[in-house]
Coordinates of C-alpha atoms and ligand atoms in Angstrom, one line a residue:
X900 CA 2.2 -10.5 -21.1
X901 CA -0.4 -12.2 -18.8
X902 CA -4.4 -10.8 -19.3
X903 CA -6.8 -12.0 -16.6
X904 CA -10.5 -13.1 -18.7
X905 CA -13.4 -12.6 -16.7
X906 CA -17.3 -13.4 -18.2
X907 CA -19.2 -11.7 -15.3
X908 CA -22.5 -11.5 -13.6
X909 CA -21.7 -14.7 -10.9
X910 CA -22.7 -13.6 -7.4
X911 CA -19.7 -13.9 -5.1
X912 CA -20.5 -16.5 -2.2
X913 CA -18.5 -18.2 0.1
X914 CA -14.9 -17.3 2.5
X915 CA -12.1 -14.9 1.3
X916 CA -8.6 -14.9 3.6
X917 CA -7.3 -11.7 4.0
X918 CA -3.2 -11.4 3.1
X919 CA -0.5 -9.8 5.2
X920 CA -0.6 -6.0 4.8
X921 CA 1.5 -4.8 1.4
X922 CA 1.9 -1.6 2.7
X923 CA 3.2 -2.5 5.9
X924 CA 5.5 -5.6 4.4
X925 CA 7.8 -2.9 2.6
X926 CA 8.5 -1.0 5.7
X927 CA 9.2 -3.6 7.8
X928 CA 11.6 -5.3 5.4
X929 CA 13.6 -2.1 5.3
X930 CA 14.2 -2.1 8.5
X931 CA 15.7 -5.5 9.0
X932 CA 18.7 -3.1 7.7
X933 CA 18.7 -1.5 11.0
X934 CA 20.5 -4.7 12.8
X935 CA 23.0 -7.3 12.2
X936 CA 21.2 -10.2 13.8
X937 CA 18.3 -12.3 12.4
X938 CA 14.7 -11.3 11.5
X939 CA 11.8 -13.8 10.9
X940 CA 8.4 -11.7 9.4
X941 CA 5.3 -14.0 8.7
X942 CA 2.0 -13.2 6.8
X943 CA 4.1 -12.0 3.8
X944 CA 1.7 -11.9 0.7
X945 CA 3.2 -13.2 -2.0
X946 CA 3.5 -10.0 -4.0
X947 CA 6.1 -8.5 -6.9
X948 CA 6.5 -5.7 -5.0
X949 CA 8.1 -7.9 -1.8
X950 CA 9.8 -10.1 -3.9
X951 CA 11.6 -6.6 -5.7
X952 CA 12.0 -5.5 -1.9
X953 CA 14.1 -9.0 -1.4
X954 CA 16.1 -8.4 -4.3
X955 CA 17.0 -5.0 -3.1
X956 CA 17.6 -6.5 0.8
X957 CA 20.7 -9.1 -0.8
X958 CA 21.9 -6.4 -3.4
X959 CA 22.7 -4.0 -0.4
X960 CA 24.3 -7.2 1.0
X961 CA 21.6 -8.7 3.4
X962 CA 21.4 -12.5 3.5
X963 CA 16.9 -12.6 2.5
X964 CA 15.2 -15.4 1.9
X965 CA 11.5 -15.8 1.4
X966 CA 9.8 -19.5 2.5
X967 CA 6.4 -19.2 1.7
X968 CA 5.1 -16.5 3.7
X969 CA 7.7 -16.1 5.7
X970 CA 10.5 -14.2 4.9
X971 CA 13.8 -14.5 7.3
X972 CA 16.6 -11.9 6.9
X973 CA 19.9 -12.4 7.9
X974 CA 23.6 -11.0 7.9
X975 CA 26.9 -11.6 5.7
X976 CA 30.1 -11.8 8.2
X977 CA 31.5 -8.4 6.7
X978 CA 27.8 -6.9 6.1
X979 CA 28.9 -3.1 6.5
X980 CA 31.9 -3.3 4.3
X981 CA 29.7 -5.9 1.4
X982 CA 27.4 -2.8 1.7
X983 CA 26.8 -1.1 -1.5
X984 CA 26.3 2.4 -1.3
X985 CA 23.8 3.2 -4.2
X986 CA 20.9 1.6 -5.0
X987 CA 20.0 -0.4 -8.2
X988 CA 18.8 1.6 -10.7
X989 CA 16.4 -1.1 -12.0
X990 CA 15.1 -2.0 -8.8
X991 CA 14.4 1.0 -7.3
X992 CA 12.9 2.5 -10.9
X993 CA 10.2 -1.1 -9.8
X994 CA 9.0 0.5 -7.0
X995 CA 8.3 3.5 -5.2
X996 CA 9.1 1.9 -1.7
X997 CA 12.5 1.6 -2.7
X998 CA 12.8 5.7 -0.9
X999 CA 12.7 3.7 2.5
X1000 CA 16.3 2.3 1.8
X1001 CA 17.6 6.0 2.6
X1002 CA 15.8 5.9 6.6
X1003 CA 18.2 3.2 7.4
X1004 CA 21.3 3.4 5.4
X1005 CA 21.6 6.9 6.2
X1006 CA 20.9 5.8 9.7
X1007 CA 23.6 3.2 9.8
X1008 CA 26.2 4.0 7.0
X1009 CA 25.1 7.7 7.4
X1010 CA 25.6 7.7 3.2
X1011 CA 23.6 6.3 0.5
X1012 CA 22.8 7.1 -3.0
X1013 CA 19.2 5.9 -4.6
X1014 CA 18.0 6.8 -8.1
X1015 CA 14.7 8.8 -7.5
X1016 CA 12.2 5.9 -7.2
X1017 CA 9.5 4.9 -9.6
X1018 CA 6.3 2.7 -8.8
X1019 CA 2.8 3.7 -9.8
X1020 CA 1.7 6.3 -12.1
X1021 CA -0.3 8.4 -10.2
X1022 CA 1.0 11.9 -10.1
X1023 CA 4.0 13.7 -9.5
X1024 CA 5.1 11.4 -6.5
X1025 CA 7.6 14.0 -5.4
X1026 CA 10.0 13.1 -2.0
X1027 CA 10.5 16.8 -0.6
X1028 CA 8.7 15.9 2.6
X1029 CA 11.5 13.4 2.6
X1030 CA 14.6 14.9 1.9
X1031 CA 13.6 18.2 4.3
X1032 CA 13.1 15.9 7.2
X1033 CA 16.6 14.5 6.3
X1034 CA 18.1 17.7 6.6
X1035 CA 16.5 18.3 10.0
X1036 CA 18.1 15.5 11.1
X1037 CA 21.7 16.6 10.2
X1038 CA 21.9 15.1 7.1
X1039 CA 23.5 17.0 3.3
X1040 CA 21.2 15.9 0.6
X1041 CA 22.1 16.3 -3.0
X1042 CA 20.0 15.1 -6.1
X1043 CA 22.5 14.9 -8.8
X1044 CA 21.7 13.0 -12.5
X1045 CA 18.7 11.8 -10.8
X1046 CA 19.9 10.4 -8.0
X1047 CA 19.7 11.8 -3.9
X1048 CA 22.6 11.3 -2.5
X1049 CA 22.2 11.7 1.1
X1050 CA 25.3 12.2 3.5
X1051 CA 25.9 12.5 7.4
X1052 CA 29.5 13.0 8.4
X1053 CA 28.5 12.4 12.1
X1054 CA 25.4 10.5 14.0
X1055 CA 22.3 12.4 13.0
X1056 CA 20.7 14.2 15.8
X1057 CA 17.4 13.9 17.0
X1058 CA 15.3 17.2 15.7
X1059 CA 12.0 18.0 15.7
X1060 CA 10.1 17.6 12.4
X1061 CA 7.2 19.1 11.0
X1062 CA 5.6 17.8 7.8
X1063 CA 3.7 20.2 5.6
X1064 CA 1.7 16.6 4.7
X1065 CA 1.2 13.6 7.0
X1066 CA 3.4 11.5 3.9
X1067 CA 3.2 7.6 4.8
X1068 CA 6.3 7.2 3.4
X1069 CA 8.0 10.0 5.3
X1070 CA 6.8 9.4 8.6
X1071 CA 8.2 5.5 7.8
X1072 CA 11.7 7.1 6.5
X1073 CA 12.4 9.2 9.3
X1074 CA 11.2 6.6 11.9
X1075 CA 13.8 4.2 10.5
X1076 CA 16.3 7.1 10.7
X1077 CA 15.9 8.9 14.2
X1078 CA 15.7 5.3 15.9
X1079 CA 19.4 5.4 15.4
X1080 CA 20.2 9.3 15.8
X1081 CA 21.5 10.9 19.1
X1082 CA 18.6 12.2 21.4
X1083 CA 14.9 13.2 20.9
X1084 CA 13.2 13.8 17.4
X1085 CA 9.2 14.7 17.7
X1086 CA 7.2 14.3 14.3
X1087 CA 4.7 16.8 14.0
X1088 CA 1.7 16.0 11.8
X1089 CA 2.8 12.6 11.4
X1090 CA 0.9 10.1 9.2
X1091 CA -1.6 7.7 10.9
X1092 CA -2.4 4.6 9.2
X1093 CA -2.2 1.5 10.7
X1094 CA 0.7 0.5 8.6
X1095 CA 2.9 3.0 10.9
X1096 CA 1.7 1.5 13.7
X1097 CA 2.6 -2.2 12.6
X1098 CA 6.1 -0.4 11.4
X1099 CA 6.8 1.4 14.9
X1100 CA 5.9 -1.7 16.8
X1101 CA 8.3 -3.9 15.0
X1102 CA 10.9 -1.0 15.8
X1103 CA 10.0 -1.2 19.8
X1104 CA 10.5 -4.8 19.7
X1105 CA 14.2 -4.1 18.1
X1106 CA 14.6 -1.7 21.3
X1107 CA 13.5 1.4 19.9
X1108 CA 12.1 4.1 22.3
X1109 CA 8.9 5.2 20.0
X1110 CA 5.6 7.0 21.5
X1111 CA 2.8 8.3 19.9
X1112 CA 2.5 6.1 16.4
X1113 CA -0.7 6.2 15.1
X1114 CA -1.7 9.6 16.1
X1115 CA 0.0 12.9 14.5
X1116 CA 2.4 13.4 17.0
X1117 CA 5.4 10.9 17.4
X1118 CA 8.2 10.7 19.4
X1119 CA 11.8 9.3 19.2
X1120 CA 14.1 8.6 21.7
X1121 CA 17.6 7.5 19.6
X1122 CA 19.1 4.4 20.8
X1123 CA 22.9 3.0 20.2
X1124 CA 22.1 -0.5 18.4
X1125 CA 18.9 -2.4 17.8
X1126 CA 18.3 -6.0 17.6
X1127 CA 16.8 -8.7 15.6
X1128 CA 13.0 -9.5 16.1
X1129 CA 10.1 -12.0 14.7
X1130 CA 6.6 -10.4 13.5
X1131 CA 3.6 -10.8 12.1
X1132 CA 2.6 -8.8 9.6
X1133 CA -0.9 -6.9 10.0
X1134 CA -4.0 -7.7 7.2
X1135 CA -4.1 -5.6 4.2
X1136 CA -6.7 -3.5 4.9
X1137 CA -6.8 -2.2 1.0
X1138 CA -7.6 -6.1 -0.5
X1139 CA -10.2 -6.1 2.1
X1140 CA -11.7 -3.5 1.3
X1141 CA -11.7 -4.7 -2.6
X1142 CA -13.0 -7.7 -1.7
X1143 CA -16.2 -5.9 0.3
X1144 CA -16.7 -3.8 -3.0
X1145 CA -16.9 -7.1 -4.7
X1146 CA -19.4 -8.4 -2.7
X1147 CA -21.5 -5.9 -3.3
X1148 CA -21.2 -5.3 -6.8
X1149 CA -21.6 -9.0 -7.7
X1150 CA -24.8 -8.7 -5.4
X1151 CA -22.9 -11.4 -3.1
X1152 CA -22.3 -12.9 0.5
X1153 CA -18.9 -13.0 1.5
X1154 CA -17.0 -13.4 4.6
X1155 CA -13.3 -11.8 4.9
X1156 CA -11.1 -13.9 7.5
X1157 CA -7.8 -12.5 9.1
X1158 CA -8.9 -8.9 9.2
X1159 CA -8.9 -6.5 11.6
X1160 CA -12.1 -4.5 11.3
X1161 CA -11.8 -0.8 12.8
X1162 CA -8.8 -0.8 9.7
X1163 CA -11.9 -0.7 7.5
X1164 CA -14.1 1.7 9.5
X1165 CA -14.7 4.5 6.8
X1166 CA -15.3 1.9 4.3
X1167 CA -17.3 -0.1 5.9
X1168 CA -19.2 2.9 7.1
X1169 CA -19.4 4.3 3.3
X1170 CA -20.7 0.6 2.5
X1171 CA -23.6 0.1 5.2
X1172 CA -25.1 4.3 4.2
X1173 CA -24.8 2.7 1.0
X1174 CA -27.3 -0.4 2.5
X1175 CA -25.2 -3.3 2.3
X1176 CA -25.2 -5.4 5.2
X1177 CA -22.3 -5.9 7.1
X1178 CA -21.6 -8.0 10.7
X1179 CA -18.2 -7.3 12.5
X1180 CA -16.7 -9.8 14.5
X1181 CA -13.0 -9.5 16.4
X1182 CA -11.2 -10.9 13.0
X1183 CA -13.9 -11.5 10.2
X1184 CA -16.4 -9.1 8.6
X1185 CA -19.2 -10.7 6.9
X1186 CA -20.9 -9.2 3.9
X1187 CA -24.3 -9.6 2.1
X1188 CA -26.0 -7.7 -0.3
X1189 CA -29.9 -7.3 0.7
X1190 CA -31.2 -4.9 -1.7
X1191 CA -30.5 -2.0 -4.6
X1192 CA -27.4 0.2 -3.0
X1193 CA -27.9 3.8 -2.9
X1194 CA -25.4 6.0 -3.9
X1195 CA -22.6 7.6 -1.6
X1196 CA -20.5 10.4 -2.7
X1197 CA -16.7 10.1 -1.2
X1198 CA -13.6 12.5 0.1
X1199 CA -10.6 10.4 0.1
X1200 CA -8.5 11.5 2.8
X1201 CA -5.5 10.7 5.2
X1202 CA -6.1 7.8 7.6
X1203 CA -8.8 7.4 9.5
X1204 CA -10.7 9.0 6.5
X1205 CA -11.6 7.1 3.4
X1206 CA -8.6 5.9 1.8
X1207 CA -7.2 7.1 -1.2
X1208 CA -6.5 3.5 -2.2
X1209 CA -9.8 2.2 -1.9
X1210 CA -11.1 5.1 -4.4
X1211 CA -10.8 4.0 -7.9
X1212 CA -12.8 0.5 -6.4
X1213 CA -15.7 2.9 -5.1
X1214 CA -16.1 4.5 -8.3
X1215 CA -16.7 1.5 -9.9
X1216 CA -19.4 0.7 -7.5
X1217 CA -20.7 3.7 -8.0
X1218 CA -21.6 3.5 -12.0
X1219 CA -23.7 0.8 -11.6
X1220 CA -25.9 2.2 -8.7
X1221 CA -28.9 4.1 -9.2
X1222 CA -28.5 7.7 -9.0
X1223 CA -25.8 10.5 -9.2
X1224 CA -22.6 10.4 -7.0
X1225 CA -19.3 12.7 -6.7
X1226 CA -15.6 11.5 -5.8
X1227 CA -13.1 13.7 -4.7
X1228 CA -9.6 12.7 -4.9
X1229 CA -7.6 15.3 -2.4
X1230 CA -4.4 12.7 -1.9
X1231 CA -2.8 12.4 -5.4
X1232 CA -3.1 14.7 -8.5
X1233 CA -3.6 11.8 -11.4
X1234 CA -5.7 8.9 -9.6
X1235 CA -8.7 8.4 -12.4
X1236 CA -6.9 6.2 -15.0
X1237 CA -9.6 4.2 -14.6
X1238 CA -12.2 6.7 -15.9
X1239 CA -11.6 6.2 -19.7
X1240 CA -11.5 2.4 -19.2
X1241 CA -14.9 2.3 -16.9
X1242 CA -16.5 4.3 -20.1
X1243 CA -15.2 1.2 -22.0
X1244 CA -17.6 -1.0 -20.0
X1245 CA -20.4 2.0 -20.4
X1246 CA -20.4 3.5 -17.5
X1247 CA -21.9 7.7 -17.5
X1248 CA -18.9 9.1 -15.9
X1249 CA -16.4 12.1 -16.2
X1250 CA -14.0 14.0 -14.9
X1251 CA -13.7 17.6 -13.5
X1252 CA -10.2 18.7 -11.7
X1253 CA -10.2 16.5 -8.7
X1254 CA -13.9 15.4 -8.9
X1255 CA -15.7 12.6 -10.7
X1256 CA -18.9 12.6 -11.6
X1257 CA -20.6 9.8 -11.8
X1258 CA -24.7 9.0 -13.2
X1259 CA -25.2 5.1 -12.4
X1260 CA -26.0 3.0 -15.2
X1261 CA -28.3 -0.2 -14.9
X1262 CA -25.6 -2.8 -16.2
X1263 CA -21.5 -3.2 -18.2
X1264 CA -20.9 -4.6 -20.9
X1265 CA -18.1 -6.7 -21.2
X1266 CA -14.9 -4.8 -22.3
X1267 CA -11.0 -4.9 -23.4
X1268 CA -9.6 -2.7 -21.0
X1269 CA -5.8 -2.3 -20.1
X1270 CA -4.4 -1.7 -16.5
X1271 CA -2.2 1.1 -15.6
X1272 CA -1.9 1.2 -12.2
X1273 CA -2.2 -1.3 -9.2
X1274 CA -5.9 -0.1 -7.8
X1275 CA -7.0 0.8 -11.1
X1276 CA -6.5 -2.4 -11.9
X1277 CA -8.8 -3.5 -9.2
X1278 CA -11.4 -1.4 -10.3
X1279 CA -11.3 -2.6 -13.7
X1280 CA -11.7 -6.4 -12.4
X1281 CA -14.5 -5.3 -10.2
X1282 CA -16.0 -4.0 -13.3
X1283 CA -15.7 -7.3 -15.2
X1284 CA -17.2 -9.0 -12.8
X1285 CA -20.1 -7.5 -12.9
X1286 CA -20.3 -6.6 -16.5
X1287 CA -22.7 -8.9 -18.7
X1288 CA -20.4 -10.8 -20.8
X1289 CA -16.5 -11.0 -21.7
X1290 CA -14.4 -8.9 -20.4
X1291 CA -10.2 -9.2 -21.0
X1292 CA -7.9 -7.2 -18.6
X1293 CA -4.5 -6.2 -19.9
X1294 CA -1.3 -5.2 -18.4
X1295 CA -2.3 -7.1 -15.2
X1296 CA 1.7 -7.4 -14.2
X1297 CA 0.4 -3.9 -12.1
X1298 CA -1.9 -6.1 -10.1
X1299 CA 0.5 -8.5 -9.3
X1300 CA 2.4 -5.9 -7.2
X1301 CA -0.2 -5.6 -4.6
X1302 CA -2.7 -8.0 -4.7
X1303 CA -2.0 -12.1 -3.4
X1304 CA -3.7 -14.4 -5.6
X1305 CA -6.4 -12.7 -7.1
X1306 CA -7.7 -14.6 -9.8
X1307 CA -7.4 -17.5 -7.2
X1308 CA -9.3 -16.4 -4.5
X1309 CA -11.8 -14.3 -6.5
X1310 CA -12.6 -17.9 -8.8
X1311 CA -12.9 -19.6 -5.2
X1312 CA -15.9 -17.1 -4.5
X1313 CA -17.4 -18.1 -7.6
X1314 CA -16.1 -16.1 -10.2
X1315 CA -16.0 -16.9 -14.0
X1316 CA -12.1 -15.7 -14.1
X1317 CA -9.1 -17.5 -15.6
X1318 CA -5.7 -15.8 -16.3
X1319 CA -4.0 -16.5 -19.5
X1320 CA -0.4 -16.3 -20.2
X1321 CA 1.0 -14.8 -23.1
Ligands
EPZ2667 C1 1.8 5.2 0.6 O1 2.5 5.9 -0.5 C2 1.3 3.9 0.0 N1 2.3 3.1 -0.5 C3 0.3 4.3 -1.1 O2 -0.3 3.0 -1.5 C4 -0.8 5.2 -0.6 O3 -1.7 5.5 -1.6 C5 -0.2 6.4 0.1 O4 0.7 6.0 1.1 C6 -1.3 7.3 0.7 O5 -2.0 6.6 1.7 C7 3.1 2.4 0.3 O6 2.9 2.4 1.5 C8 4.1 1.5 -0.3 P1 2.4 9.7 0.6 P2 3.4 7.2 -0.3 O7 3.9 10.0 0.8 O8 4.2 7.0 1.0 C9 2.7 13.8 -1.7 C10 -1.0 1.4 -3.1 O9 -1.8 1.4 -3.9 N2 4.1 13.8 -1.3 O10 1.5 9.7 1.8 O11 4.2 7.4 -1.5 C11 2.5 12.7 -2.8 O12 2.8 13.1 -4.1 C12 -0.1 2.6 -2.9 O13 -0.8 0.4 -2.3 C13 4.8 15.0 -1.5 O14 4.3 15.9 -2.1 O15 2.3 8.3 -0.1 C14 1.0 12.4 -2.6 O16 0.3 13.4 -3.4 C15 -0.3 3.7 -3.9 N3 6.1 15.0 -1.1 C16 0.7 12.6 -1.1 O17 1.8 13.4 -0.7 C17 6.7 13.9 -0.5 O18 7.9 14.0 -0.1 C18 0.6 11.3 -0.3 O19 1.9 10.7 -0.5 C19 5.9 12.8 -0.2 C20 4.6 12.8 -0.6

């Protein structure tokens, strides 16, 4: 298995370009299964997890086919009969994206069966929110040998449907399911990330009817067929955020290109109390560190708040400022994988329930730490590069799900980094 080497302490200088959004790539892809006619999608990182998701696309009988960063989907003559009407086991144990097949298929073929999904190892990752919203909607749900099988003898009806959560992935399921249903659904206390936004407007330009995406309350009207469409897919909002943290850990100056900057508001809000200096502009954010940081205690939270996926990053930063912080975790029950590693590098951090305390250390030492989930991994890298002599990661295949080129862009900025296959 690959290990990424890093010998740390380079200050990052110099441009980083932002990749197309991972989290709003999946979506998107799942719903070119909501027409027969062509879809282009540019910006496509180039990602394990969208390369699973294009595997999945011709297993269910889609005609996918990625160019670069563009990725153009198209149809088999007899696409509804080719279809397959369970999910691969393996794929969908890759990735925990693989739930958005359901929206659709139940949508269009009003059946499907789909092992219960897999993907990172952070907590319980349960799909209730899902399968109730299903229901609502018309459909019978069964989970049988670990697998939902999910069943509508007629068109699903528009319902309303109100999530105990505001689940990302459930507010993206059931708008790639009530798009096709008969009549009005209303989500209530509906996720509001920006990924939802990019998914819904990609759905309008099909011919959906959809109101309201980005704030809690969304509305459906159902339509009888949808078309083919070209996007672009939004920046990822999560690598830019990394790469802020990096800047400021490695003491650098760095400017982010191709990002949209209120995506980044609580972060970058978190990272100017802290006293780096940052300059918005409409689609670059330039960063400089100017002097010791101070610390900043965080709540991860739903959209607009800080985001969960930008937490295990922060802690990192954290442990090597000057003073005592606290992290809360209030979105998933096991996010702190990275605790035991970050004591590897000597950090004076521990854990409590859903808080992490954290007394900042003046320097790491270089480690050998392992990787066992996508923004852990991040963390750890972070850590490396600002540790004080070698540091091997391990287990880096999770980092390859979400992040485009890291070792790449990060050695472009200056860093000691080289990856090593083996
Ligand atoms: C999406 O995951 C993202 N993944 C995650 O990013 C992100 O951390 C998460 O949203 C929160 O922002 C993709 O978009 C592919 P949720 P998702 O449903 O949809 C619980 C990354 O690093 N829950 O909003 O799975 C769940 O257990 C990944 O890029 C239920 O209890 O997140 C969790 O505690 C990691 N029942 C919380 O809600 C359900 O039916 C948030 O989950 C669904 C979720």
């Amino acid at each position: 298995m690959d290990k990424i080497l890093i010998r740390g302490g380079n200050s990052l200088r110099g441009e980083v370009i932002i990749s197309g959004s991972k989290n709003s790539t999946l979506p998107i892809l799942f719903a070119t299964l909501l027409t027969d006619e062509p879809t282009v999608i540019t910006n496509i990182p180039s990602l394990d997890d969208v390369d699973t998701t294009v595997l999945f696309l011709n297993f269910m009988g889609k005609k996918a086919v990625k160019k670069g960063n563009i990725i153009e989907v198209y149809c088999s003559d007899n696409y509804d009969k080719e279809y397959k009407h369970v999910a691969l086991h393996k794929l969908v144990r890759k990735m925990r994206a693989s739930i958005l097949i359901i929206g659709p298929l139940l949508a269009r073929l009003r059946r499907i069966g789909v092992p219960l999904p897999g993907g990172c190892a952070i907590g319980a990752r349960p799909v209730d929110i899902h399968l109730e919203a299903f229901r609502k909607l018309g459909a019978e749900i069964s989970i049988e040998d670990g697998c939902v099988r999910t069943f509508a003898g007629n068109r699903l009806k528009g319902a309303p449907v109100n999530f105990r959560f505001p689940s990302v992935g459930a507010t993206e399921n059931i708008l790639l399911t009530a798009v096709l249903a008969e009549g009005k659904t209303t989500i209530i206390n509906a996720a509001c990330e920006p990924e939802i936004e990019d998914l819904a407007f990609v759905l309008n330009k099909m011919g959906a009817k959809i109101t309201g995406a980005g704030t809690k309350k969304i509305v459906v009207e159902g339509v009888d067929k949808l078309h083919g469409f070209e996007h672009e897919v939004i920046p990822d909002r999560i690598e830019a955020a990394t790469y802020m943290i990096a800047a400021a850990i490695t003491k650098g100056e760095v400017t982010l290109k191709k990002v949209i900057p209120h995506h980044l508001k609580s972060v970058n809000d978190k990272l100017r109390k802290s006293g780096l200096y940052i300059k918005e502009s409409k689609n670059a954010i330039y960063a400089k560190w100017v002097k010791n940081l101070k610390p900043q205690s965080i709540k991860t939270e739903v959209y607009p708040g800080f985001p969960t996926d930008v937490q295990a990053q922060w802690t990192t930063l954290m442990c090597l400022v000057d003073g005592r912080s606290r992290i809360e975790e209030n979105i998933f029950e096991n996010r702190f994988s990275h605790i035991t590693q970050l004591q590897k590098f000597g950090a004076d951090i521990s854990v409590n329930g859903k808080i992490v305390n954290i007394k900042g250390v003046e320097r790491f030492s270089g480690s050998a730490v392992t990787v066992s989930d996508l923004r852990a991994g991040a963390a750890l890298i972070l850590a490396g590069l600002a540790a004080r002599g070698p540091t091997t990661v391990s287990k880096i295949y999770h980092l390859d799900r979400g992040y485009d080129m890291l070792e790449r862009k990060l050695k472009k900025l200056g860093a000691d980094i080289i990856r090593v296959h083996g």
